[in-house]
Short mmCIF file of C-alpha atoms in Angstrom, two decimals:
data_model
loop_
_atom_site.label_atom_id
_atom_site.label_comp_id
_atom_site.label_asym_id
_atom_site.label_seq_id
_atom_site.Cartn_x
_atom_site.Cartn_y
_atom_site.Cartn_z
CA UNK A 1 -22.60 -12.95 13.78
CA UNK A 2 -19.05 -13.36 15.51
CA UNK A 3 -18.31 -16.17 13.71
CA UNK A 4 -15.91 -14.81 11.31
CA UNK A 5 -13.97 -12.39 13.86
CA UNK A 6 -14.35 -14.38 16.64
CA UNK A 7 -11.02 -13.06 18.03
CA UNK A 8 -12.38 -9.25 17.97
CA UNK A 9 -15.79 -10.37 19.03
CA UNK A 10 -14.28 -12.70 22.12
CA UNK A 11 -13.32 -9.50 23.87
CA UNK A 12 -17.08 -8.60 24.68
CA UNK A 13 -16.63 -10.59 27.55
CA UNK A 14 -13.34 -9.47 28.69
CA UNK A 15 -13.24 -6.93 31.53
CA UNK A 16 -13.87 -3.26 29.88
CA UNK A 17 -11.20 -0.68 30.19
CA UNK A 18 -14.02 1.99 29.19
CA UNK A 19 -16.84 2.99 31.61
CA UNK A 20 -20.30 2.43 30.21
CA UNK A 21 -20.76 6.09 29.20
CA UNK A 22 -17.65 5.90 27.56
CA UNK A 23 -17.97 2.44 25.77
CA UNK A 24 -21.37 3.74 24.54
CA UNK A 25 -20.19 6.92 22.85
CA UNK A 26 -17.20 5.02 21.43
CA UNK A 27 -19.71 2.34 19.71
CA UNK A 28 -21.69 5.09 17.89
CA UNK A 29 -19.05 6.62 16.51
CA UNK A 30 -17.62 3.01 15.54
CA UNK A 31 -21.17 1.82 14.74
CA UNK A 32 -22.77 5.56 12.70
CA UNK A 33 -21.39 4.10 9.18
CA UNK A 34 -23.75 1.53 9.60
CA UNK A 35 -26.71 3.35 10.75
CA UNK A 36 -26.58 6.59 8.97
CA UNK A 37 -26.77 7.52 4.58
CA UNK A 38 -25.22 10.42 4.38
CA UNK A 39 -24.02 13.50 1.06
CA UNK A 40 -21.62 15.62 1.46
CA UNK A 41 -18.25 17.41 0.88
CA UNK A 42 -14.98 16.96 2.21
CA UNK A 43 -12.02 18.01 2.28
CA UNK A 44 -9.06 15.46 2.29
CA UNK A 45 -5.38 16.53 2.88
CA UNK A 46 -1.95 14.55 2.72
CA UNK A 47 1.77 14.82 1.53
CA UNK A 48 0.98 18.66 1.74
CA UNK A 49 -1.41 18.22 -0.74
CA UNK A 50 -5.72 19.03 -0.53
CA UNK A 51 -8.83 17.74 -2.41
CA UNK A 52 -12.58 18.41 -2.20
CA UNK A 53 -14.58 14.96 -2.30
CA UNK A 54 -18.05 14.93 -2.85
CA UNK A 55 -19.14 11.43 -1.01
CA UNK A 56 -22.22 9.95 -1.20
CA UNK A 57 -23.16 6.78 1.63
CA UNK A 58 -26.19 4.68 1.75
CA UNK A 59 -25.28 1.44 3.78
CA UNK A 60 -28.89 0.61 3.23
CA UNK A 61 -28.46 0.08 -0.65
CA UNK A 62 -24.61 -1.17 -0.10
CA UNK A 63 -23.65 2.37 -2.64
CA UNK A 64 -21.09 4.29 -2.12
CA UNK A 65 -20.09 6.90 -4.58
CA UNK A 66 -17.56 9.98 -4.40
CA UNK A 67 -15.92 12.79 -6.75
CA UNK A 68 -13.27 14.21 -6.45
CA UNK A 69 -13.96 17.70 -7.10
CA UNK A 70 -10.50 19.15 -8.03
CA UNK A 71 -9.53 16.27 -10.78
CA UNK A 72 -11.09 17.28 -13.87
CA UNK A 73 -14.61 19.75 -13.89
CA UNK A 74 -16.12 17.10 -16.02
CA UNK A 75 -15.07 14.42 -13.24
CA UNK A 76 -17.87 11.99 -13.12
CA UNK A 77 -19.61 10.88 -9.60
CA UNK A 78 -17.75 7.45 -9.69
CA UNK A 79 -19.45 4.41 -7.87
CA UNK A 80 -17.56 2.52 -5.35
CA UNK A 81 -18.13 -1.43 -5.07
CA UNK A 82 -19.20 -1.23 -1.40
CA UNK A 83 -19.35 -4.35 1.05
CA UNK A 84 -21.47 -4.23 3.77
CA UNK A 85 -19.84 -2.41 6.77
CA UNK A 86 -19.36 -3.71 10.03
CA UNK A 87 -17.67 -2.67 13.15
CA UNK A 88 -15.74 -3.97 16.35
CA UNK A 89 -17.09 -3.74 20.09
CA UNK A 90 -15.43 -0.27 21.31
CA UNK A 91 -14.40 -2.39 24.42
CA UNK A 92 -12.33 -4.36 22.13
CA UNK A 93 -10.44 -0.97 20.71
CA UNK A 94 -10.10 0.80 24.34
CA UNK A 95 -7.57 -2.71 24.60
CA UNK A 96 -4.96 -1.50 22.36
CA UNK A 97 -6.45 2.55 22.59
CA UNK A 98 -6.39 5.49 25.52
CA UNK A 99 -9.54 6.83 24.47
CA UNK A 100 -10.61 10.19 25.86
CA UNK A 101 -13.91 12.51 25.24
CA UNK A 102 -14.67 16.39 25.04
CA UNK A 103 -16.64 18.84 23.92
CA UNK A 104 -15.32 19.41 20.25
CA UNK A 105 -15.34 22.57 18.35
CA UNK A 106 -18.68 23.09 15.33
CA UNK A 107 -17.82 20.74 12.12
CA UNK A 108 -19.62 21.50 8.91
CA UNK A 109 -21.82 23.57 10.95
CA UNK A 110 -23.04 20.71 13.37
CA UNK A 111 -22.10 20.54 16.94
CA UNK A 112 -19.31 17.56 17.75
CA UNK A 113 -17.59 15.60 20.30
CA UNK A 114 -13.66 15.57 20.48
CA UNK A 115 -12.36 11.99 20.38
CA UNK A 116 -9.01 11.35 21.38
CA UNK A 117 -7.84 8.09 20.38
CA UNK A 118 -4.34 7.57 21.63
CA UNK A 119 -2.50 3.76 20.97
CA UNK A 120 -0.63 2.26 24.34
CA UNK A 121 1.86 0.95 22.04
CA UNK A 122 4.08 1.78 18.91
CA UNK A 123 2.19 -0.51 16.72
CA UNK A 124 -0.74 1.69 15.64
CA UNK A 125 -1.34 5.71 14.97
CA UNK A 126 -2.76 7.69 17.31
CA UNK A 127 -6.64 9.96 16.21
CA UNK A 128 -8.05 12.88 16.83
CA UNK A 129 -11.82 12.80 16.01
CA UNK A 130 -15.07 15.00 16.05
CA UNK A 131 -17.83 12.77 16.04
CA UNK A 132 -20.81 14.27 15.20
CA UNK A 133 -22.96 14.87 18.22
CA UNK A 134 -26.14 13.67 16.85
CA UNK A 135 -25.33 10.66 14.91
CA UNK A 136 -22.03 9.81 16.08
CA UNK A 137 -20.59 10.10 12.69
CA UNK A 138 -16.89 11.38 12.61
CA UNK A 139 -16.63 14.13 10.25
CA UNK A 140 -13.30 15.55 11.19
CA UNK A 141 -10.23 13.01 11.52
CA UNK A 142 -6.68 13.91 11.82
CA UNK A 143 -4.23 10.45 12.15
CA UNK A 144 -1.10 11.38 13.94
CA UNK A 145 2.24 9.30 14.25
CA UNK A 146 3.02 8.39 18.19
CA UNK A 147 5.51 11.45 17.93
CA UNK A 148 2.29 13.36 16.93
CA UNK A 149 3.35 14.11 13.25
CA UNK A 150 0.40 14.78 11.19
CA UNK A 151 -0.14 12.21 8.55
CA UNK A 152 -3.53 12.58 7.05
CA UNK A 153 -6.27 14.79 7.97
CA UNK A 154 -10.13 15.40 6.31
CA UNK A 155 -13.22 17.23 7.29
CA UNK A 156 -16.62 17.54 6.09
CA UNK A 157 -17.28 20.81 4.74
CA UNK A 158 -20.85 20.40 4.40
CA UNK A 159 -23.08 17.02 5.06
CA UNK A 160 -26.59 15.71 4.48
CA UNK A 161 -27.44 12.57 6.96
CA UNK A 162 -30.27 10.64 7.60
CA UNK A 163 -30.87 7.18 9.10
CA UNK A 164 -30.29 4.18 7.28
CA UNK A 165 -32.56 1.24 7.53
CA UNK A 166 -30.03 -0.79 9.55
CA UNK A 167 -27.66 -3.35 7.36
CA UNK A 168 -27.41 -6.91 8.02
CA UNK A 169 -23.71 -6.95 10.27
CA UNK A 170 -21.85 -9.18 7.50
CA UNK A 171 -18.47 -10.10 9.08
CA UNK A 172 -16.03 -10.50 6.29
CA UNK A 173 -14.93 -13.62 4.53
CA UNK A 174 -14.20 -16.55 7.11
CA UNK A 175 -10.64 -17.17 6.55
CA UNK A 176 -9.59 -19.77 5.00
CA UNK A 177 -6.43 -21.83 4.11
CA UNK A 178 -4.43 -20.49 1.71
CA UNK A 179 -0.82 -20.56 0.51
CA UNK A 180 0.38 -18.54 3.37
CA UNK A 181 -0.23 -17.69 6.88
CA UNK A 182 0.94 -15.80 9.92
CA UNK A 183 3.04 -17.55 12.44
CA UNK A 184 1.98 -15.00 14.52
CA UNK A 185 0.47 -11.58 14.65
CA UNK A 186 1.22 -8.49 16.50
CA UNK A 187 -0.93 -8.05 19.68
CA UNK A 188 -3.98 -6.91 18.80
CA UNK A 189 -4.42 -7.48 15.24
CA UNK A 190 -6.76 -10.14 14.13
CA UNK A 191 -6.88 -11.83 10.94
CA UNK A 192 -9.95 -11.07 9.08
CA UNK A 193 -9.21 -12.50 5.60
CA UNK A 194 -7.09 -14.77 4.30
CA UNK A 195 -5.47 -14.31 0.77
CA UNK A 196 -7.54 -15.63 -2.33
CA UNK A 197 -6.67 -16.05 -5.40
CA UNK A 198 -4.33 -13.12 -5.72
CA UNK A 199 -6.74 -11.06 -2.87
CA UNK A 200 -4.20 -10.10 0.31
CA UNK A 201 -4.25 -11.27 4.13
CA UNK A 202 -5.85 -8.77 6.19
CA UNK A 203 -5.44 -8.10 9.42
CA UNK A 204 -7.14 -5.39 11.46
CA UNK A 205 -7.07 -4.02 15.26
CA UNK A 206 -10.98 -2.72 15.05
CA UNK A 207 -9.56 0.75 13.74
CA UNK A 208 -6.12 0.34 12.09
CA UNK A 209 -5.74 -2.21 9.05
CA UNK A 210 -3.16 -3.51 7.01
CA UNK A 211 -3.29 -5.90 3.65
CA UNK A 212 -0.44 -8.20 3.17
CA UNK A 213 0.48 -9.33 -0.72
CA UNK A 214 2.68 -12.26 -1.13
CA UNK A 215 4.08 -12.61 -4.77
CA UNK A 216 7.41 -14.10 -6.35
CA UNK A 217 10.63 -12.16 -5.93
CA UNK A 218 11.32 -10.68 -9.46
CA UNK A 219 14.56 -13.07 -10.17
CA UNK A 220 17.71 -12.20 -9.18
CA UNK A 221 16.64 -9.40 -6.94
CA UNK A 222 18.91 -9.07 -3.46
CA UNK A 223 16.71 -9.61 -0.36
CA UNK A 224 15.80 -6.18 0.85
CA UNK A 225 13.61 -3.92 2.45
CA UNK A 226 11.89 -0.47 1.83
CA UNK A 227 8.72 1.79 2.40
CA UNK A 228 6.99 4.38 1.11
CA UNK A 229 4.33 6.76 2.57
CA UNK A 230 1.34 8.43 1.39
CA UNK A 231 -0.82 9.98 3.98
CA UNK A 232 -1.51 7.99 6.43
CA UNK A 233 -0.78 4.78 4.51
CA UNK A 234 2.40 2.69 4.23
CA UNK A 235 3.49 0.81 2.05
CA UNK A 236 5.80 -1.78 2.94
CA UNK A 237 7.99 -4.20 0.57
CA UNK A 238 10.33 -6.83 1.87
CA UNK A 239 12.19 -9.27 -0.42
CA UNK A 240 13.24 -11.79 1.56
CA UNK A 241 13.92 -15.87 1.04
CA UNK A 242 12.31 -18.81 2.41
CA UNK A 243 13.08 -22.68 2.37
CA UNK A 244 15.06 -21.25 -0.97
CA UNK A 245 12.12 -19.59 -2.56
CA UNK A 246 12.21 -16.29 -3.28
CA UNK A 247 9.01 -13.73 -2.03
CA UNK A 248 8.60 -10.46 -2.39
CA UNK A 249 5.95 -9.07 0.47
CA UNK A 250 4.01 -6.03 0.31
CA UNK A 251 2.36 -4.75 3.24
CA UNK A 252 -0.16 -1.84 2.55
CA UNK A 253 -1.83 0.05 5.74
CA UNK A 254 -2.36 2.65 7.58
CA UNK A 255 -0.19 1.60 11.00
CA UNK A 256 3.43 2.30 11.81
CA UNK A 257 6.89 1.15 9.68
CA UNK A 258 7.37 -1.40 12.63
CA UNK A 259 4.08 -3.06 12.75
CA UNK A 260 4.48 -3.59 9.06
CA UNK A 261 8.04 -5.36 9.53
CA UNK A 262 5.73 -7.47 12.11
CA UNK A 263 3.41 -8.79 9.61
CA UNK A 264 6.37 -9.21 7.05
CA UNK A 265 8.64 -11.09 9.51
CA UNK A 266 5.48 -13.54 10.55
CA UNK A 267 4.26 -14.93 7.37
CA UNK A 268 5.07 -17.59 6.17
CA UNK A 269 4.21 -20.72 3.40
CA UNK A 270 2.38 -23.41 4.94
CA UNK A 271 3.88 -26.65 4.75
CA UNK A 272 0.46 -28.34 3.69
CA UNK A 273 -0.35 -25.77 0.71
CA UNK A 274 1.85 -27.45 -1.62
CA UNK B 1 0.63 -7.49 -33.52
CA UNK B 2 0.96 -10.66 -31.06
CA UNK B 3 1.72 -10.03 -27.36
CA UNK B 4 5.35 -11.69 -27.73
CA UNK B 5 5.86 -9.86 -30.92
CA UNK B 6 5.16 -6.64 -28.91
CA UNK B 7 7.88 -7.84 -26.06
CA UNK B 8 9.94 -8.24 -28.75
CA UNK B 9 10.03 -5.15 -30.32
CA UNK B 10 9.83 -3.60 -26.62
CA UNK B 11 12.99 -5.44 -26.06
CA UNK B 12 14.88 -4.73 -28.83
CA UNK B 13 14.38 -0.76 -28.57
CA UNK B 14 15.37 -1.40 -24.89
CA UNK B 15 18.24 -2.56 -26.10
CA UNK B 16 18.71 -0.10 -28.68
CA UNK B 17 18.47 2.91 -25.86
CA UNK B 18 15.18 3.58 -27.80
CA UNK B 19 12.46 2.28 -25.19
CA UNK B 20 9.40 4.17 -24.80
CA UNK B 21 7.93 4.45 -21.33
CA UNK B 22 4.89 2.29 -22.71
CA UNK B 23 8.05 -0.26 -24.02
CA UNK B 24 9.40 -0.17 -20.52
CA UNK B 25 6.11 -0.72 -18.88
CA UNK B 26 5.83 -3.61 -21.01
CA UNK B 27 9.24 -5.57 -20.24
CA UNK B 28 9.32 -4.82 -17.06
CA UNK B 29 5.80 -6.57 -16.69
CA UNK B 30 7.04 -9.36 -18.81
CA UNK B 31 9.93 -9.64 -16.91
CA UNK B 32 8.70 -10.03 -14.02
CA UNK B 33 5.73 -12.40 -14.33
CA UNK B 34 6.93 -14.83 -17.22
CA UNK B 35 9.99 -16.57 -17.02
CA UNK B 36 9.76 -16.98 -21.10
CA UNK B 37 10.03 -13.59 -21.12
CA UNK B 38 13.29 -13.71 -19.26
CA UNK B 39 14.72 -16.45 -21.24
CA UNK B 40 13.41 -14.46 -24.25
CA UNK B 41 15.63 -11.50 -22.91
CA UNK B 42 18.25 -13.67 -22.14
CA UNK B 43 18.10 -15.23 -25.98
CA UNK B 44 18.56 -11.59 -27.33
CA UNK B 45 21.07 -10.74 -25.33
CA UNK B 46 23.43 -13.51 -26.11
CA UNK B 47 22.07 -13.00 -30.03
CA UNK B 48 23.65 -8.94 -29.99
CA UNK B 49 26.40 -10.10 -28.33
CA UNK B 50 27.50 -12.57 -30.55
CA UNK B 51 26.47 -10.49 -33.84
CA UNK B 52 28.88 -7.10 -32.08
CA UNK B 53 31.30 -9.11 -30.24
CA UNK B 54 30.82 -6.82 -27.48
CA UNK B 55 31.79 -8.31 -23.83
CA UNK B 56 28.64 -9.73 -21.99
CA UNK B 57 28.60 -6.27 -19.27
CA UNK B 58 28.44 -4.39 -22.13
CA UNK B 59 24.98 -4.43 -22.22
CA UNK B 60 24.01 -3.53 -18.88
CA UNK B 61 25.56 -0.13 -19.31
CA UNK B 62 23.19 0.16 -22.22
CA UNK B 63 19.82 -0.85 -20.52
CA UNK B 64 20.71 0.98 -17.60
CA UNK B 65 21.32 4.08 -20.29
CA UNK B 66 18.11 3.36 -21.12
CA UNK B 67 16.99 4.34 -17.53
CA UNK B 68 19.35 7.42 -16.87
CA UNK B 69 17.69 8.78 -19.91
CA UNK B 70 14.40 7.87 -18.63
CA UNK B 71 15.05 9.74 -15.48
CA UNK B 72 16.54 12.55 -17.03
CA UNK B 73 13.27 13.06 -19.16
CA UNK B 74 10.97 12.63 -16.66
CA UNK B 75 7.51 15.02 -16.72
CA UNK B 76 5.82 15.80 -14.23
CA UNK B 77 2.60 16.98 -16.37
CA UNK B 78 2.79 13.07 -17.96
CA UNK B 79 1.14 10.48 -15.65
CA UNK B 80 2.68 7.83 -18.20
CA UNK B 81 5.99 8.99 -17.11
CA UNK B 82 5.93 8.80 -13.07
CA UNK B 83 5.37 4.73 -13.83
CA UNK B 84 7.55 4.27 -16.64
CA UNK B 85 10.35 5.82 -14.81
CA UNK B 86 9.31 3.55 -11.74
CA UNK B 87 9.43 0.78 -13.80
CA UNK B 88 12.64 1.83 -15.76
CA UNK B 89 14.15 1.51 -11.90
CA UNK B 90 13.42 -1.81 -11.15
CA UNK B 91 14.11 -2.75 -14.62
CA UNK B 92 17.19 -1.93 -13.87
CA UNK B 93 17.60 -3.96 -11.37
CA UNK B 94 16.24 -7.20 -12.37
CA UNK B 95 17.93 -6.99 -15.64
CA UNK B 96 21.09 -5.77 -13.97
CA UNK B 97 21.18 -8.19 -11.15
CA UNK B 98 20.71 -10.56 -13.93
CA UNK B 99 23.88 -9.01 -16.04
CA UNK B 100 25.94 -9.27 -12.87
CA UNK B 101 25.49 -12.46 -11.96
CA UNK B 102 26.38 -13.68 -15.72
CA UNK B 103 29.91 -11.69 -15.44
CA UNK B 104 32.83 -14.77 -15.22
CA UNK B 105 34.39 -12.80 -12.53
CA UNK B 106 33.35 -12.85 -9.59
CA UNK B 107 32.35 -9.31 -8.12
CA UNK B 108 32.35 -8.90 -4.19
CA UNK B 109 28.93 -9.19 -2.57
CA UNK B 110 28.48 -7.68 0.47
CA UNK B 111 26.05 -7.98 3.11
CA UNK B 112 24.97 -4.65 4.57
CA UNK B 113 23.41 -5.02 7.32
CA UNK B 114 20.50 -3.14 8.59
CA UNK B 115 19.51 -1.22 5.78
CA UNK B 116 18.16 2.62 6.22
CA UNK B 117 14.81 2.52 5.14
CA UNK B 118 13.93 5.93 3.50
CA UNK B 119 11.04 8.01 3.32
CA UNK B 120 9.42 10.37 0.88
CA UNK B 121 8.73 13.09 3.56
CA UNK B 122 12.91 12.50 4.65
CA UNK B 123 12.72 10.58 7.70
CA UNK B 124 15.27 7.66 7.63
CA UNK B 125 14.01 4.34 9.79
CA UNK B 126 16.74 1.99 10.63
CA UNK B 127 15.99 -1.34 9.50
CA UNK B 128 15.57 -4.36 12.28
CA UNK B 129 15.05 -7.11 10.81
CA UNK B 130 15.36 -7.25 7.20
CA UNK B 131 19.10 -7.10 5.27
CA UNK B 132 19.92 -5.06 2.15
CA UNK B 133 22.22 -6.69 0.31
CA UNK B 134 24.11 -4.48 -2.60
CA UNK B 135 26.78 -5.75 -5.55
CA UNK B 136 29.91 -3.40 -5.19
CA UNK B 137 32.09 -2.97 -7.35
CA UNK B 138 35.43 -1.85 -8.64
CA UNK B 139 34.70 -0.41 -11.35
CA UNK B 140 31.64 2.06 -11.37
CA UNK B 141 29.58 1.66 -14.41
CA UNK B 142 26.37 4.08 -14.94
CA UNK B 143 24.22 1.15 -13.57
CA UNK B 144 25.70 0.81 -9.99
CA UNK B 145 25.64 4.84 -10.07
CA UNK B 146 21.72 4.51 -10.30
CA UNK B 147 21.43 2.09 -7.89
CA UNK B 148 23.43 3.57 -5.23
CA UNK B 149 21.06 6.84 -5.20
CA UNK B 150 17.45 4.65 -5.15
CA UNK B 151 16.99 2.02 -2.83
CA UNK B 152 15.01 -0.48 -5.06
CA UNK B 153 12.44 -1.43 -2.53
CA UNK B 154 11.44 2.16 -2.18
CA UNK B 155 10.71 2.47 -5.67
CA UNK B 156 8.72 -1.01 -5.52
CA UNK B 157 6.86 0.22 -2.71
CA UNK B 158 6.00 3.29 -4.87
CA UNK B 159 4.82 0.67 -7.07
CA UNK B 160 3.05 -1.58 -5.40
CA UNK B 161 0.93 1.21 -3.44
CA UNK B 162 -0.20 2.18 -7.06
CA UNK B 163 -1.01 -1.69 -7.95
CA UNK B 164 -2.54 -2.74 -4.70
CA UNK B 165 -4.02 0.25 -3.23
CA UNK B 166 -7.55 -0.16 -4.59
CA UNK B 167 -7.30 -3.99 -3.32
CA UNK B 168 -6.47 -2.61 -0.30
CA UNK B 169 -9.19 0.34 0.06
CA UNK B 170 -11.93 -2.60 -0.95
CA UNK B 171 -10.72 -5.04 1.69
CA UNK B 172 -10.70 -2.56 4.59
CA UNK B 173 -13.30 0.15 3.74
CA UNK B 174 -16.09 -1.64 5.47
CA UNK B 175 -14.34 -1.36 8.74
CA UNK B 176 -13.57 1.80 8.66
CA UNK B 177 -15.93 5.02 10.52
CA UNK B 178 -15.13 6.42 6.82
CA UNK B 179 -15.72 3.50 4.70
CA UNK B 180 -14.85 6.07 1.50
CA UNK B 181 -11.74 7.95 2.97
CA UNK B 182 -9.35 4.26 1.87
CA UNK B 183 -11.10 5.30 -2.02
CA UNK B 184 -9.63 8.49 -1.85
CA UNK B 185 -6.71 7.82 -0.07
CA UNK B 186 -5.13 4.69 -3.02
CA UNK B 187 -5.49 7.25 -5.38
CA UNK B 188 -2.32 9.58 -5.25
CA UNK B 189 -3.10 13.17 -5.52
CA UNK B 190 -2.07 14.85 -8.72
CA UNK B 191 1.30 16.80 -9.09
CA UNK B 192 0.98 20.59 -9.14
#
């Protein structure tokens, strides 16, 4: 089952930074999207701006569906091509996360657990969680910056859940070579797929992930850098040259400016793609 | 109506100062994925040039015209408009990089190093690794005035969030504790 991640799934046997209590209530809120279907409304906020989402999970049919309430009033319920979800051992998180536990205030009138999930380094966001105290399903999430700006928050107004007959764990796509790869990746970040076709790299922590997009720098466009952030998610674009070629690289995720100039710095063309 | 007749027409209002944001949309997809469509720019260019007798810069003022007006205009209430202005940006850019480089002069370039990366909420990042490089010159024309207030790489950012952000929800949903909150996240919220 490892196979694929083998660098997030090696950790099980590293030493635990979580006591067992700990570690288990950690894995059911990383493991609940697996376990539990669940309808319900929430409310999403970011840039200043809120929506109502009607979401609709069944991990046991691989559907996912939302609407978002506040686009249109005819807005249709709009069907999501879902993969089968998976999650990392919460040993291998509590690596790169402080993670801390208390009694949590009522969420969409259920009682909840306060999750504090706090990075030891600058290269991921820190999150502030209510996990459901029944399923382990988070239904309130606010993502903070390490300076503890607020970047994205949402919260279930109201939710249905029942259990799911429990998915297959389908790791993602083995990686495999492509054009590009990373001469190195920032500590804790795993690659999980490698670009195909046009598809990105992507690299995750367990929580945090980014996709990386290499394409040709538009011609005759200086070598620069910028970003732009929506929520919790940055996007990154660096135009930079190597070996004389041109490449315009677009980091998309939800981690810090820095992390993304990690990513950007590291990839490169491999020398036996060509 | 063939897809290079289309360009061609697209170009040619561009040219004209008469580009529609679904024109500019169109060149500056061409222009950035088909070399032919480049040359094809290029061709054109030389072709009104010849046929006014107007210097080679000439034209740069007129594409990047083309943009101030698109800027000026923009709507918040059309959705067409946010991209087309986007696009108009880097349009500018790749077609006036391109008009730069063609000027027998030489113009200064200068490295700046460390670049301020911007943000849309304010904060300014100083750059560490990667180098900005910007064209100065003498003389400004309304071009360089449009790229000293927009950092092109913010724009393309802007850009590539809206090309790439479903890509991105799809490859890192499953992970997630909220495998729909990266759907409703690539999707930016609508303007008030």
């Amino acid at each position: 089952m490892c196979a694929a991640v083998l660098a997030l799934c090696a950790s099980l046997t590293v030493a635990c930074d979580l006591d067992s209590q700990r570690e288990q209530q950690l894995q059911r809120l990383l493991d609940a999207h697996r376990f539990f279907s669940y309808r319900g409304t929430l409310l999403h906020e970011q840039n200043g701006q809120r929506e109502f989402v009607t979401v609709l999970h069944e991990p046991d049919e691989s559907v996912d569906a939302m609407r978002r309430l506040n686009a249109s009033a005819a807005a249709p319920m709009i069907q999501i091509m879902a993969k089968p979800s998976y999650s990392v051992a919460s040993c291998t998180l509590a690596q790169h996360y402080s993670v801390d536990f208390e009694p949590g205030a009522a969420v969409a009138g259920r009682a909840t657990t306060a999750v504090t999930l706090k990075p030891k380094d600058v290269l991921r966001l820190a999150y502030l969680m209510n996990m459901d105290v029944e399923t382990g399903l988070p239904l309130r999430v606010i993502a903070f910056t390490a300076e503890g700006q607020i970047l994205e928050r949402y919260e279930f107004a109201e939710i249905k859940l029942k259990p799911a007959e429990q998915d297959a764990i389908s790791p993602p796509t083995d990686p495999i070579a492509s054009g590009y790869a990373f001469a190195s990746l920032p500590p804790g970040f795993v690659l999980l797929a490698a670009s195909q076709q046009d598809g990105p790299h992507v690299v995750s922590d367990g929580l945090a992930t980014a996709s990386l997009f290499v394409e040709p720098l538009p011609e005759l466009l200086s070598p620069g850098e910028g970003a732009s952030l929506s929520g919790a998610t940055l996007t990154y674009t660096r135009g930079m040259t190597m070996n004389g070629v041109g490449y315009l690289v677009t980091v998309i995720g939800e981690i810090p400016v820095n992390t993304a100039r990690l990513l950007a710095d590291a990839i490169r063309p491999r020398r036996d793609a060509s | 109506m063939s897809t290079s007749e289309a360009l061609r027409e697209s170009l040619s209002a561009l040219m004209d100062g008469e580009a529609s944001e679904m024109d500019l949309a169109r060149v500056l997809k061409a222009v950035e994925t088909d070399p032919e469509a480049r040359e094809l720019w290029r061709r054109m260019q030389q072709a009104r040039t010849i046929l006014r007798r107007e210097p080679t810069e000439g034209s740069a003022i007129d594409v990047s015209s083309a943009v101030q007006s698109a800027l000026k205009n923009q709507r918040r209430s059309n959705p067409w408009m946010g991209l087309a202005v986007a696009a108009s940006v880097t349009l500018a850019v790749v077609l006036g990089g391109q008009q730069m480089l063609q000027q027998e002069t030489g113009v200064p370039a200068i490295q700046v190093p460390g670049a301020v990366v911007g943000f849309q909420n304010g904060a300014a990042v100083q750059a560490s690794f990667g180098q900005n490089q910007r064209v100065q010159s003498s003389r400004e024309t309304s071009l360089e005035r449009v790229e000293s207030t927009v950092n092109p790489y913010e724009q393309i950012a802007r850009e590539q969030f809206s090309r790439f952000g479903q890509i991105h929800a799809q490859a890192t949903a499953p992970l997630q504790p909220s495998p729909l909150v990266p759907f409703i996240r690539a999707q930016e919220p609508q303007q008030p």
